[in-house]
Coordinates of C-alpha atoms in Angstrom, one line a residue:
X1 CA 0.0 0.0 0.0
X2 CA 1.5 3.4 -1.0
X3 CA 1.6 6.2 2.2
X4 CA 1.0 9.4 2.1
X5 CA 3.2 11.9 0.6
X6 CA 6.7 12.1 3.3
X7 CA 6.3 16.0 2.9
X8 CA 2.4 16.3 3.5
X9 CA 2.9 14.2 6.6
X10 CA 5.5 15.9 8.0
X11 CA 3.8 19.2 7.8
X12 CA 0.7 17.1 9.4
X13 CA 2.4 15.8 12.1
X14 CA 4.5 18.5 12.9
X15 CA 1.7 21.1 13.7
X16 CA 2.1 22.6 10.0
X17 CA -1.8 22.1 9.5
X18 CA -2.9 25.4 7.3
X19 CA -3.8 23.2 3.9
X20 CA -2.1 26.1 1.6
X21 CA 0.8 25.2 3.6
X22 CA 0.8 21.8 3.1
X23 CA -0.5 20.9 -0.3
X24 CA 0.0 23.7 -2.7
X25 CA 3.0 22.3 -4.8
X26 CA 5.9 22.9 -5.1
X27 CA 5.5 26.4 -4.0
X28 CA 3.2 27.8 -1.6
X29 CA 0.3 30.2 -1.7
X30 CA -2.0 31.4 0.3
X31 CA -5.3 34.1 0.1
X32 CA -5.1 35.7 3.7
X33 CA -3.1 38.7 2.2
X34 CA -3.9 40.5 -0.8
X35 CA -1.9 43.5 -0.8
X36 CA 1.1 44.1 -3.1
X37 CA 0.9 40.6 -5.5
X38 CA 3.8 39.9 -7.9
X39 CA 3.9 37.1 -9.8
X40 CA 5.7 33.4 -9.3
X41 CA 6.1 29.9 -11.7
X42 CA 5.2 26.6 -11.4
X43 CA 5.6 23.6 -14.1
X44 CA 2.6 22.4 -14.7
X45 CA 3.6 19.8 -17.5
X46 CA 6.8 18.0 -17.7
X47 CA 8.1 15.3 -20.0
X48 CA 10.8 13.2 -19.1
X49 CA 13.4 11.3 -21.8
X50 CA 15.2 8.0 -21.5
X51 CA 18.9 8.2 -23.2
X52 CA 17.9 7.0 -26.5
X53 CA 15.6 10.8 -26.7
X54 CA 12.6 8.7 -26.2
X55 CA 9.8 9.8 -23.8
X56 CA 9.0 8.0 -20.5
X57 CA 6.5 9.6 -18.2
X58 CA 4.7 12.7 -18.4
X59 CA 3.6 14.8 -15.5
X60 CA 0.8 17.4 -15.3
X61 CA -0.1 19.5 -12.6
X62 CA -3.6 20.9 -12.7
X63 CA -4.9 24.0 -10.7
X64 CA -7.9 25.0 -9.7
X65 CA -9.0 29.4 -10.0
X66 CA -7.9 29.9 -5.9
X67 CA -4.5 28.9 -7.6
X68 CA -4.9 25.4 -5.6
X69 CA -3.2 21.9 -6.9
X70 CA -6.1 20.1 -8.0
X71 CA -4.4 17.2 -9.9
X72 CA -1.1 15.8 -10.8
X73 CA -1.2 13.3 -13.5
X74 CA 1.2 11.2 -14.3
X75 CA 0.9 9.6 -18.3
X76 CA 3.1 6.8 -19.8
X77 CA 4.9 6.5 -23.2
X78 CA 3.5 3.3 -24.9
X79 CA 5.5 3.2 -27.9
X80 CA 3.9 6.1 -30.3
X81 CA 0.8 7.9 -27.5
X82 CA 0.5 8.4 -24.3
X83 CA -1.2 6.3 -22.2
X84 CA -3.2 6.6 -18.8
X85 CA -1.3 5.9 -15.6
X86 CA -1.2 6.9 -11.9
X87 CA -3.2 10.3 -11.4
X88 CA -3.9 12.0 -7.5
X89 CA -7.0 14.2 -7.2
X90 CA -7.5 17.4 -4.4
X91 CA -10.4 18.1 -3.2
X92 CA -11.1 21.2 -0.4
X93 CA -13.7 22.5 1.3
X94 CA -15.4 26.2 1.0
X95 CA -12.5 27.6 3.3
X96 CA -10.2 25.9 0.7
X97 CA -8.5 23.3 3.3
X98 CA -7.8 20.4 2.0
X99 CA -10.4 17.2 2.9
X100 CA -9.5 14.8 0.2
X101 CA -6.5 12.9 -1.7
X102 CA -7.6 10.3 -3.9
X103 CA -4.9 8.2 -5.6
X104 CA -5.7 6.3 -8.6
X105 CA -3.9 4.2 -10.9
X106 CA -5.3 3.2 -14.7
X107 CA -6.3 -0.5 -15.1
X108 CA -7.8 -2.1 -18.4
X109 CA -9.1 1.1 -19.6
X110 CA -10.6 2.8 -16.2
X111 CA -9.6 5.1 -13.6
X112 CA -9.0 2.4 -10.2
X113 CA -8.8 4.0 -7.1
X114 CA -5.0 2.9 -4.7
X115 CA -4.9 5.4 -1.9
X116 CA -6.8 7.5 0.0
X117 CA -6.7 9.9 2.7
X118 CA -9.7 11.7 4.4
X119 CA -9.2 15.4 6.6
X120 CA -11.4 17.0 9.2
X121 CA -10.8 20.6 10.9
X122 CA -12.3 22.1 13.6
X123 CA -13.6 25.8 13.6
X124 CA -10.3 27.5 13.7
X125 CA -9.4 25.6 10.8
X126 CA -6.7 23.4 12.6
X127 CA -6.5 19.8 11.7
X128 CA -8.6 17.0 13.5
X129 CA -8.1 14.2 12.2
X130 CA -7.1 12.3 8.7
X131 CA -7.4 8.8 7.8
X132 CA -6.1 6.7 5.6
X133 CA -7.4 4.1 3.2
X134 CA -6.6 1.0 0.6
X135 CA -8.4 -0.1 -2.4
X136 CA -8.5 -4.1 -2.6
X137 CA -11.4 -6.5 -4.1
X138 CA -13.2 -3.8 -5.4
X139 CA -13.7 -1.8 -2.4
X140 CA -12.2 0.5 0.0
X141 CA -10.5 -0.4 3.3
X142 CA -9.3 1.4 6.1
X143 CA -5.7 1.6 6.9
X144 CA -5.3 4.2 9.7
X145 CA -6.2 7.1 11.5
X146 CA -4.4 10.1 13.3
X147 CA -6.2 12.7 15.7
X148 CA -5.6 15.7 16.3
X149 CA -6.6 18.3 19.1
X150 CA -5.5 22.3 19.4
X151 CA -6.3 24.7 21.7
X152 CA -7.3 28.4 20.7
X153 CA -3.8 29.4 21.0
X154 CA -3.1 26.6 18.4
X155 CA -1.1 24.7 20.6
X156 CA -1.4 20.9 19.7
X157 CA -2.9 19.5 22.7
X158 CA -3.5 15.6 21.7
X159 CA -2.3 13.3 18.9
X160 CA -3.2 9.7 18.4
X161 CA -2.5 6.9 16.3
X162 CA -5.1 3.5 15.1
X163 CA -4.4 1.1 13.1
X164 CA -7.4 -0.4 11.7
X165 CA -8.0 -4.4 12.4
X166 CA -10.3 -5.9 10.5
X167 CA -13.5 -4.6 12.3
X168 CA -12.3 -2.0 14.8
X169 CA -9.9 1.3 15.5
X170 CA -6.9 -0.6 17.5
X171 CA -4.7 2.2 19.3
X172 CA -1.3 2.3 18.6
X173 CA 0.3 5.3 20.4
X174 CA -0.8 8.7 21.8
X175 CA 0.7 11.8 22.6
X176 CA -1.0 14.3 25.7
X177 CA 0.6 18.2 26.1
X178 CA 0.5 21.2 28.0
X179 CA 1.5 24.7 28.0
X180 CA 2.2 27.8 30.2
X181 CA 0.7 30.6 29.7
X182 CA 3.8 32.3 27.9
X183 CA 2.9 29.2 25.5
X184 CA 6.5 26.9 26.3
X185 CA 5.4 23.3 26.6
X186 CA 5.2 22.0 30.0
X187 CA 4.5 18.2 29.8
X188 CA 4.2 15.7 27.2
X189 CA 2.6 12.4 28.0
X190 CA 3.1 9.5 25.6
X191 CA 0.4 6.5 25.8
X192 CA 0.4 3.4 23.7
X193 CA -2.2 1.1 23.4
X194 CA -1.9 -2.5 25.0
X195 CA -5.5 -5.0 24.2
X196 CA -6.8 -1.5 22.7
X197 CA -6.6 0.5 26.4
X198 CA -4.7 3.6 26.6
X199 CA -1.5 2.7 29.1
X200 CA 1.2 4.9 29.7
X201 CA 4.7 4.7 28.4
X202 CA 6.8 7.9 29.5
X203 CA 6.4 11.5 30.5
X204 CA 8.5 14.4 30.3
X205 CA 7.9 17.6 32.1
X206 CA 9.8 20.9 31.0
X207 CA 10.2 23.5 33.9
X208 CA 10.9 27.3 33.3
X209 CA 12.7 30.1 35.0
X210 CA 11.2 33.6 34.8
X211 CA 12.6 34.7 31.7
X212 CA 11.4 31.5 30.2
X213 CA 14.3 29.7 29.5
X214 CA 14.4 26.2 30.3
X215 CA 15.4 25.4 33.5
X216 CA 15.1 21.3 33.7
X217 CA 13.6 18.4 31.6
X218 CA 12.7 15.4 33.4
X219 CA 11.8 11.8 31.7
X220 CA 10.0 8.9 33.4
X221 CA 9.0 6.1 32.2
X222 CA 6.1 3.8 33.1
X223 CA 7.0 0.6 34.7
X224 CA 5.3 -2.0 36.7
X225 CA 1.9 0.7 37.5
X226 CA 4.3 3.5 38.6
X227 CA 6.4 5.9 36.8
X228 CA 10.5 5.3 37.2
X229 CA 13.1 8.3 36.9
X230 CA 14.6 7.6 33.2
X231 CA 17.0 10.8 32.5
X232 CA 17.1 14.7 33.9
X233 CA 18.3 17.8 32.4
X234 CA 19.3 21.1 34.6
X235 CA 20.4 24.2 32.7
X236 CA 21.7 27.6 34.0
X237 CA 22.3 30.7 32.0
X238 CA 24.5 33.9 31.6
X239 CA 23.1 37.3 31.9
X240 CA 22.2 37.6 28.1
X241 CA 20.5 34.1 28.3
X242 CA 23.1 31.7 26.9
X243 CA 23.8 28.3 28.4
X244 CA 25.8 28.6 31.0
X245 CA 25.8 24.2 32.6
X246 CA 24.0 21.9 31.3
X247 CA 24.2 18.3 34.0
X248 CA 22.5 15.0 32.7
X249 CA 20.9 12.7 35.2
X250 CA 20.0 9.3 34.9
X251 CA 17.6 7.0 36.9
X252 CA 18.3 4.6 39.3
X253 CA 15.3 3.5 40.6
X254 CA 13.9 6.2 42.6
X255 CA 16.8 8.1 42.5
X256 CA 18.9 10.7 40.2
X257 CA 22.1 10.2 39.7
X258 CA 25.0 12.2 38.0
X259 CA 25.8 11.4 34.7
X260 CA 27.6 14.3 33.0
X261 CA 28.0 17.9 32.6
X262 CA 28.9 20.8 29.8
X263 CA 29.9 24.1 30.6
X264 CA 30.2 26.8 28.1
X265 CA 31.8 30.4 27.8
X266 CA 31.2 32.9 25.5
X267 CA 33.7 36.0 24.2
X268 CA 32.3 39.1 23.8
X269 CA 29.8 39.0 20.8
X270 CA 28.1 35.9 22.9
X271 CA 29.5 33.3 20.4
X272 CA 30.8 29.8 22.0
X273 CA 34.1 29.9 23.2
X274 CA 34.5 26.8 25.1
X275 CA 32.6 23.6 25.7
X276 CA 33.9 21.5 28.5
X277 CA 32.4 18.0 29.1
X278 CA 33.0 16.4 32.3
X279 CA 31.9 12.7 33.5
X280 CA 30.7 12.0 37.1
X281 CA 32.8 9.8 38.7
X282 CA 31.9 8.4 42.2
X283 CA 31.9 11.7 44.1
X284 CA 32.8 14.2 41.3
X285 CA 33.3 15.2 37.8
X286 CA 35.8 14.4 35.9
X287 CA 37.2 16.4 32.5
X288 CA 36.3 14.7 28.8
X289 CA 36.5 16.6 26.1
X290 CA 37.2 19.9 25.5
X291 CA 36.2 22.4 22.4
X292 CA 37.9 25.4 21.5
X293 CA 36.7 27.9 19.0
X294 CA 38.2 31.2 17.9
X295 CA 36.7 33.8 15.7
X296 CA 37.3 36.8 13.0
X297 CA 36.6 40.2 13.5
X298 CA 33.2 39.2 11.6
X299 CA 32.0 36.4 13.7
X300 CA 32.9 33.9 11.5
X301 CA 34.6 30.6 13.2
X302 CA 37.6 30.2 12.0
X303 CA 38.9 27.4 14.5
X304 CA 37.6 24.3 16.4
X305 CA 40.1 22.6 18.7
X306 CA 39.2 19.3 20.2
X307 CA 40.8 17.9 23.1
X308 CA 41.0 14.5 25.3
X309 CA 41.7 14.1 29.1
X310 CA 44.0 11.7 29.7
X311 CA 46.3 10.6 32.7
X312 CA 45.4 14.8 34.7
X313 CA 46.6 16.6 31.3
X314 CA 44.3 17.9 28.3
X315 CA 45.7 16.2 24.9
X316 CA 45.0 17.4 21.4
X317 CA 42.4 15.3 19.0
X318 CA 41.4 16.7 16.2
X319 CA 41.3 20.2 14.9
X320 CA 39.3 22.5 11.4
X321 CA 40.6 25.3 10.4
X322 CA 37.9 27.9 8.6
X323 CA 39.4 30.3 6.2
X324 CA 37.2 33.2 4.6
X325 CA 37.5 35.5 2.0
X326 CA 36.9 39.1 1.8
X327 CA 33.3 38.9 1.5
X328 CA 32.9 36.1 3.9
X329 CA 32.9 33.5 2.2
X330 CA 34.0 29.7 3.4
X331 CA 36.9 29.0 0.9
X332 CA 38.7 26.6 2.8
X333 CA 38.2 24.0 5.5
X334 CA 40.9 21.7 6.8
X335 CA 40.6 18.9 8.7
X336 CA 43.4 17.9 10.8
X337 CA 44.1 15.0 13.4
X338 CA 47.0 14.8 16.5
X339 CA 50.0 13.0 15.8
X340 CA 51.7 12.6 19.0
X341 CA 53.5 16.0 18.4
X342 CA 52.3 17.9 15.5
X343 CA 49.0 18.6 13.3
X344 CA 48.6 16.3 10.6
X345 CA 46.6 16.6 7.8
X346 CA 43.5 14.5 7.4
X347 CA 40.8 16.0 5.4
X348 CA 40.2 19.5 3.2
X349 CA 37.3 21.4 1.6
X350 CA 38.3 23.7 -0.7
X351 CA 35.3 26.4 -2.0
X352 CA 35.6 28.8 -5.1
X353 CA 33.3 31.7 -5.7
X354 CA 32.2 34.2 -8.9
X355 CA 30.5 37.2 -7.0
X356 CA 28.0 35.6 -4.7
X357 CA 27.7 32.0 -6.4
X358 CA 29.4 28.8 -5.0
X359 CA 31.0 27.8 -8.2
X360 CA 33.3 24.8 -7.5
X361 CA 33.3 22.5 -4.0
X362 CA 36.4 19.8 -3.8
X363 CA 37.2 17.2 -1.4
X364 CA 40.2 15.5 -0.6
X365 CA 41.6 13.1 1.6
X366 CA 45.5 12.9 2.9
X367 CA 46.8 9.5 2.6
X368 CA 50.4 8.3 2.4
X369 CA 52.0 11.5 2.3
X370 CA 49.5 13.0 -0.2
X371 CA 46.3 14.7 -1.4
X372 CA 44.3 12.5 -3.0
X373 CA 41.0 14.1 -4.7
X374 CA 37.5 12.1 -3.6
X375 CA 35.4 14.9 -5.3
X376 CA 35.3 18.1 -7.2
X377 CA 32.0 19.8 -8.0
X378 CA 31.9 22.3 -10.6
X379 CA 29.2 24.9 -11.3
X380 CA 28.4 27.7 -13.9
X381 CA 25.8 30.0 -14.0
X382 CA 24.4 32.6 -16.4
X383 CA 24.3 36.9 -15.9
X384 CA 21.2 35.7 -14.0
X385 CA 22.8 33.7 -11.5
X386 CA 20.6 30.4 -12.9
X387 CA 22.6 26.7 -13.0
X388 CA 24.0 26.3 -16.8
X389 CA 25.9 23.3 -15.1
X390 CA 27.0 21.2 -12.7
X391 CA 29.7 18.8 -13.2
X392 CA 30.6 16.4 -10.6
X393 CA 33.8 14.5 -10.6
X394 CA 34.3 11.5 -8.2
X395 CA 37.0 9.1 -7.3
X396 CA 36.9 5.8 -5.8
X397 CA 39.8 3.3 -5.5
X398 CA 41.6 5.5 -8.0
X399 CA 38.6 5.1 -10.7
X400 CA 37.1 8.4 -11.8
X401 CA 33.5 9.1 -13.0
X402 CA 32.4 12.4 -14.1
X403 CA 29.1 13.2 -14.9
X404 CA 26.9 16.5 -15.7
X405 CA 23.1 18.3 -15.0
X406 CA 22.6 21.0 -17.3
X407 CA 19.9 23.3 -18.0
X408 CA 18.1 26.0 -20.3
X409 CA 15.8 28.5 -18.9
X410 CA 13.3 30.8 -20.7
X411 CA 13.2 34.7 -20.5
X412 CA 11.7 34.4 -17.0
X413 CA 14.6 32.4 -15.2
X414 CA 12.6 29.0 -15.5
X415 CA 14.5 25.6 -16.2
X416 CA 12.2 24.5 -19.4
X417 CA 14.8 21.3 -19.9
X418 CA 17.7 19.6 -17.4
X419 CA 19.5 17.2 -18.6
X420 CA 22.0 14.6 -17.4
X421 CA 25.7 13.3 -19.2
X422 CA 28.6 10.8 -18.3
X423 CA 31.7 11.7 -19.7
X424 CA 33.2 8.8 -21.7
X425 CA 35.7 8.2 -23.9
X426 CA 36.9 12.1 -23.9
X427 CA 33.0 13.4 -24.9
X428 CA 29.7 13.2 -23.4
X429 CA 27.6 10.8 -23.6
X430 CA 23.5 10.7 -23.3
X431 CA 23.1 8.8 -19.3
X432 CA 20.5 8.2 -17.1
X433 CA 20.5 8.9 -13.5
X434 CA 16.9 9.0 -10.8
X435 CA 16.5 12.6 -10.3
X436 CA 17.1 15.8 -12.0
X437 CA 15.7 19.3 -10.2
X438 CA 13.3 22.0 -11.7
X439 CA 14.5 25.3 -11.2
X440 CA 12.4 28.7 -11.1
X441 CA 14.3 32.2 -10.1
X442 CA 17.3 30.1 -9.1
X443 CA 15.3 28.0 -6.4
X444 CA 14.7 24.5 -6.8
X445 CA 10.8 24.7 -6.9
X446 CA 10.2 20.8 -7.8
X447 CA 12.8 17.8 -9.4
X448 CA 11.9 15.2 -12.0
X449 CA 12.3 10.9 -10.4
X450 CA 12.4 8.1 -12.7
X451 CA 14.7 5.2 -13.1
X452 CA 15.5 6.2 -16.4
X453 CA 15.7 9.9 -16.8
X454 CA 18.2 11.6 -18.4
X455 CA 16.5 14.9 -19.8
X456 CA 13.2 16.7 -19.3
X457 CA 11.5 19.6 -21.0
X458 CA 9.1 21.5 -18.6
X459 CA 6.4 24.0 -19.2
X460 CA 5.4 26.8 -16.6
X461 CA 2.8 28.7 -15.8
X462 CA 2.8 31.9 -13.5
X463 CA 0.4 33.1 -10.2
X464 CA 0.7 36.0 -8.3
X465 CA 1.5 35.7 -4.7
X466 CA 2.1 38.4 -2.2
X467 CA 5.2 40.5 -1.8
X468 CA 5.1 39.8 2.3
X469 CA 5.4 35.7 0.7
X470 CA 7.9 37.0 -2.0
X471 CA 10.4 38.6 0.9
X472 CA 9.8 35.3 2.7
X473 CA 11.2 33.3 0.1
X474 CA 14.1 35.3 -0.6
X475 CA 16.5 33.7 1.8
X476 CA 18.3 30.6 0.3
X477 CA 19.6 28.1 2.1
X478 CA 22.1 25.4 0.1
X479 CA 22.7 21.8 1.4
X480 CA 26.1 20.4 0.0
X481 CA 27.6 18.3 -0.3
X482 CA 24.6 16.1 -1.0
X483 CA 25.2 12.5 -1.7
X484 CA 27.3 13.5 1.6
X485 CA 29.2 10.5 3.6
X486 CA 30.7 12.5 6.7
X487 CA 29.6 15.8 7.3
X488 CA 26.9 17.9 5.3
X489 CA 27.4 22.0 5.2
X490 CA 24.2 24.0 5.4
X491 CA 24.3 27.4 4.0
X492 CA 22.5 30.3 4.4
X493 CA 22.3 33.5 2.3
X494 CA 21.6 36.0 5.1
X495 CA 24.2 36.4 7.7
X496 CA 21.6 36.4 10.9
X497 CA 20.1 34.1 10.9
X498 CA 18.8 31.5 13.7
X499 CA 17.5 28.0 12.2
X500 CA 16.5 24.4 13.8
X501 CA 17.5 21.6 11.3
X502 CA 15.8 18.4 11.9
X503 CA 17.0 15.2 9.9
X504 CA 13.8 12.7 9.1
X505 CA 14.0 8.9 7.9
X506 CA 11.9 7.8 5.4
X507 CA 9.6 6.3 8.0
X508 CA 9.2 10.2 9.5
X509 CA 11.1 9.2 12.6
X510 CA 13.2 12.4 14.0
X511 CA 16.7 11.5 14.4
X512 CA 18.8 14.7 14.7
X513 CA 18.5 18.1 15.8
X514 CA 20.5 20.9 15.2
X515 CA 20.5 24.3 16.0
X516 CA 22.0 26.7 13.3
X517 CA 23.2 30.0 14.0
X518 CA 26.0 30.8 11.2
X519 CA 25.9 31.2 7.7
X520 CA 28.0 28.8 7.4
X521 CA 26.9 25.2 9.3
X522 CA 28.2 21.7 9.8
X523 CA 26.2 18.8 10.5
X524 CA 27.6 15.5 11.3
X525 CA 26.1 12.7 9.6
X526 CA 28.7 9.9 10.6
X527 CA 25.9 8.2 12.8
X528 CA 23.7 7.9 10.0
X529 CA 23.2 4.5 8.2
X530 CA 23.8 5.2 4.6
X531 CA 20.3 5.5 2.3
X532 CA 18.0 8.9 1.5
X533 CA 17.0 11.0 4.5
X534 CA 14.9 14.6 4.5
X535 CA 16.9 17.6 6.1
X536 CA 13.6 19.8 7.7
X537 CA 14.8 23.9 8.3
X538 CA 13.2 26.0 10.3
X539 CA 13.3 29.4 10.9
X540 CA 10.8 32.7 12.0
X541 CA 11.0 33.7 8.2
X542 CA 11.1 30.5 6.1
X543 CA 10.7 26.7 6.2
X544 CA 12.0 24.3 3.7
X545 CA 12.6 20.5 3.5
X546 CA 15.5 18.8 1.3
X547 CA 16.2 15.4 0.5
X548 CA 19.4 14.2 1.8
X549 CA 21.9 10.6 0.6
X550 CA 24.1 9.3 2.7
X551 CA 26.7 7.8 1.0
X552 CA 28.8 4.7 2.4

């Protein structure tokens, strides 16, 4: 059975619950402002080619007069036509929320419905509940449902999960919260469901000083009909409300019992100077690691220091070393690792620039005694700052591939065709590759997937939006490198900026958190199993979801 779209769930689950925020694709609209409109592009038919120039799949995307996605088709070549074959219908109510997705897919000559997933609201127009559903044996069956419950501040209050069985709603896992007045969440109950009865599972209660800064988080879980200390946060602050000690806790039974602790310092423009991390031994704590950073006159990090205790004395680990250009820009990053007395090299980034534009990203690796090359990424761009090209080069056991994505755009900065190329032989050479993206006003507004895509050819059509949206939009954030293996950079185009990025599976399970506050960020991804992830950012004046590959 085919779920729901990863993105439209997210949005769901995550409180994101306005339907123009959620379905509208790729970009978003919405009718509460009317003041000031200019005009955007969406591609509403694109027609994807195999390497031998022959067409695969064709995809339309139909809108309704509120400017509302109303269908996307998708159409099949069959040899000299093109033929019916999966299609998804929107439906919304007379507040335009959306209460309907209805997937079908073409069978002997008729329309056969697959998917489909049902959504209520309640009178503030928040989302109550959606359900989804399977078509088997001529008939439709239900598959599950989630329930939602927000008070008039639209705080989510109460989210559930059933799975149907056969005959009844059998609950699966629930989530309770509340808030303070100054809307911080206080506690957050999670229930599952054991012979269909609610039973709880853990709690965790946040507790606030008077500024509202979080003071303590305390777990417990549910075991044998009582709750049981789990783990325990306790945070101070400085003066200008940065972290000042953070201890962990875990539990012993009834008891608390010390675990670890950070403590930070900040210089002067209330950037992080040093992280200790101490461990609690017996009857006290006991240094870790340690973090160094220093800074330029600009506030950008331009060293990380990382240190070990061992034997009463603090020895080196690892150090990165950020160098910037005039204009602030990353151009270098080296990687280096302690050898009993000196730095040795391990790893650098290198970064070239033409005016604002990222136009070439390499990687290499040190290993006996040299650089050796793993990538090189090179971009070009036209006088509008649109992708002409990307070319990556990659090398693996001292084999090199290099492939290309290029792209033409019409008089209104739109990609109308991408292709992609495999150098071979000293020329390029027609390839096919999963994915290739859409641009529109140098933003990747959409990307075409097939096994067997190597070119498309896109047609757009324009709506007007409002200029409050338009500013919105203006800040780009870039994800590199991406298939990543170690450590994926997230850029920004503004220089303050504060952001939460928040790495998904595929299965919509939260793994990682991060808090961005550079222009320049690095994530590490080394925990992550390799396969396809989403990368969720979020900030007070944009939000935006990329796909992400970890390589091995």
């Amino acid at each position: 059975m085919k779920k729901i779209s990863f993105f439209l769930l997210l949005n769901l689950l995550l409180g994101n619950t306005d339907a123009q925020k959620n379905i509208y694709y790729p970009t978003q609209f919405t009718n509460s402002l009317t003041k000031n409109k200019s005009l955007t592009w969406l591609a509403d038919t694109i027609v994807a080619y195999n390497h031998l120039q022959s067409p695969t799949y064709r995809y339309i995307y139909v809108f309704d007069t509120d400017n509302k996605l109303s269908q996307f088709k998708t159409d099949i070549w069959q040899s000299d036509h093109w033929e019916n074959y999966l299609r998804t219908n929107y439906s919304y109510d007379s507040n335009n929320l959306l209460i309907q997705i209805l997937d079908e897919q073409w069978n002997q000559g008729l329309w056969e419905g697959h998917n489909r997933y049902s959504f209520t609201y309640d009178q503030n127009n928040k989302l109550t509940s959606y359900i989804t559903e399977y078509y088997d044996s001529n008939s439709w069956h239900y598959s599950e449902k989630y329930q939602y419950l927000f008070d008039i501040q639209n705080h989510l209050l109460f989210y559930s999960l059933e799975n149907w069985q056969t005959d009844h709603w059998d609950k699966n896992t629930k989530y309770e919260y509340t808030y303070n007045t100054h809307g911080d969440l206080v506690t957050e109950l999670h229930q599952i469901g054991e012979n269909n009865i609610w039973v709880n599972y853990e709690i965790s209660t946040y507790t606030y000083d008077s500024n509202y800064l979080k003071t303590q988080l305390e777990i417990l879980n549910w075991n044998n009909n009582a709750w049981e200390n789990y783990f325990k946060q306790e945070f101070t602050y400085t003066s200008t409300g940065k972290i000042d000690t953070e201890i962990d806790y875990y539990g012993n039974n009834s008891q608390w019992l010390l675990y670890d602790k950070t403590i930070y310092t900040y210089n002067a423009q209330d950037s992080v100077e040093t992280q200790l991390f101490q461990i609690y031994q017996t009857d006290h704590f006991e240094n870790d690691e340690l973090y160094l950073y220093s800074y330029d006159n600009d506030g950008n990090k331009i060293l990380e220091v990382s240190k070990i205790w061992n034997s009463g004395t603090w020895n080196n680990n690892d150090s990165i070393k950020y160098t910037f250009d005039s204009q602030n820009h990353l151009i270098q990053k080296q990687f280096f690792k302690w050898n009993s007395s000196t730095w040795a090299n391990f790893q650098q980034w290198h970064y070239v620039y033409n005016s604002n534009q990222l136009i070439q990203e390499s990687y290499e690796k040190w290993e006996n005694n040299a650089w050796y090359y793993l990538y090189i990424y090179t971009m070009d761009f036209d006088t509008q700052n649109n992708l002409l090209s990307r070319i990556e080069e990659r090398w693996q056991n001292g084999n090199a591939t290099k492939v290309k994505y290029s792209y033409l755009y019409d008089s209104n900065n739109n990609s109308i065709e991408g292709k992609y190329e495999q150098w071979n032989n000293g020329a390029w050479e027609d390839f096919i590759t999963n994915e290739i993206p859409i641009f529109s006003n140098q933003q990747v507004i959409n990307s075409v997937t097939n096994n067997q895509l190597h070119r498309y050819e896109a047609h757009f059509k324009s709506f007007e939006i409002n200029t409050i949206q338009a500013e919105a939009i203006k800040i780009k954030c870039s994800i590199y490198p991406n298939p990543a293996k170690d450590f994926v950079n997230i850029d920004f185009s503004e220089n303050q900026i504060t952001a939460k990025a928040t790495i998904f599976s595929t299965s919509q399970k939260a793994i990682q958190t991060e808090i961005l506050k550079d222009k320049h960020n690095q994530i590490n991804i080394n925990n992550l199993k390799p396969g396809v992830y989403f990368i969720q950012i979020n900030s007070d004046s944009f939000s935006n979801i990329f796909k992400l590959v970890k390589n091995y």
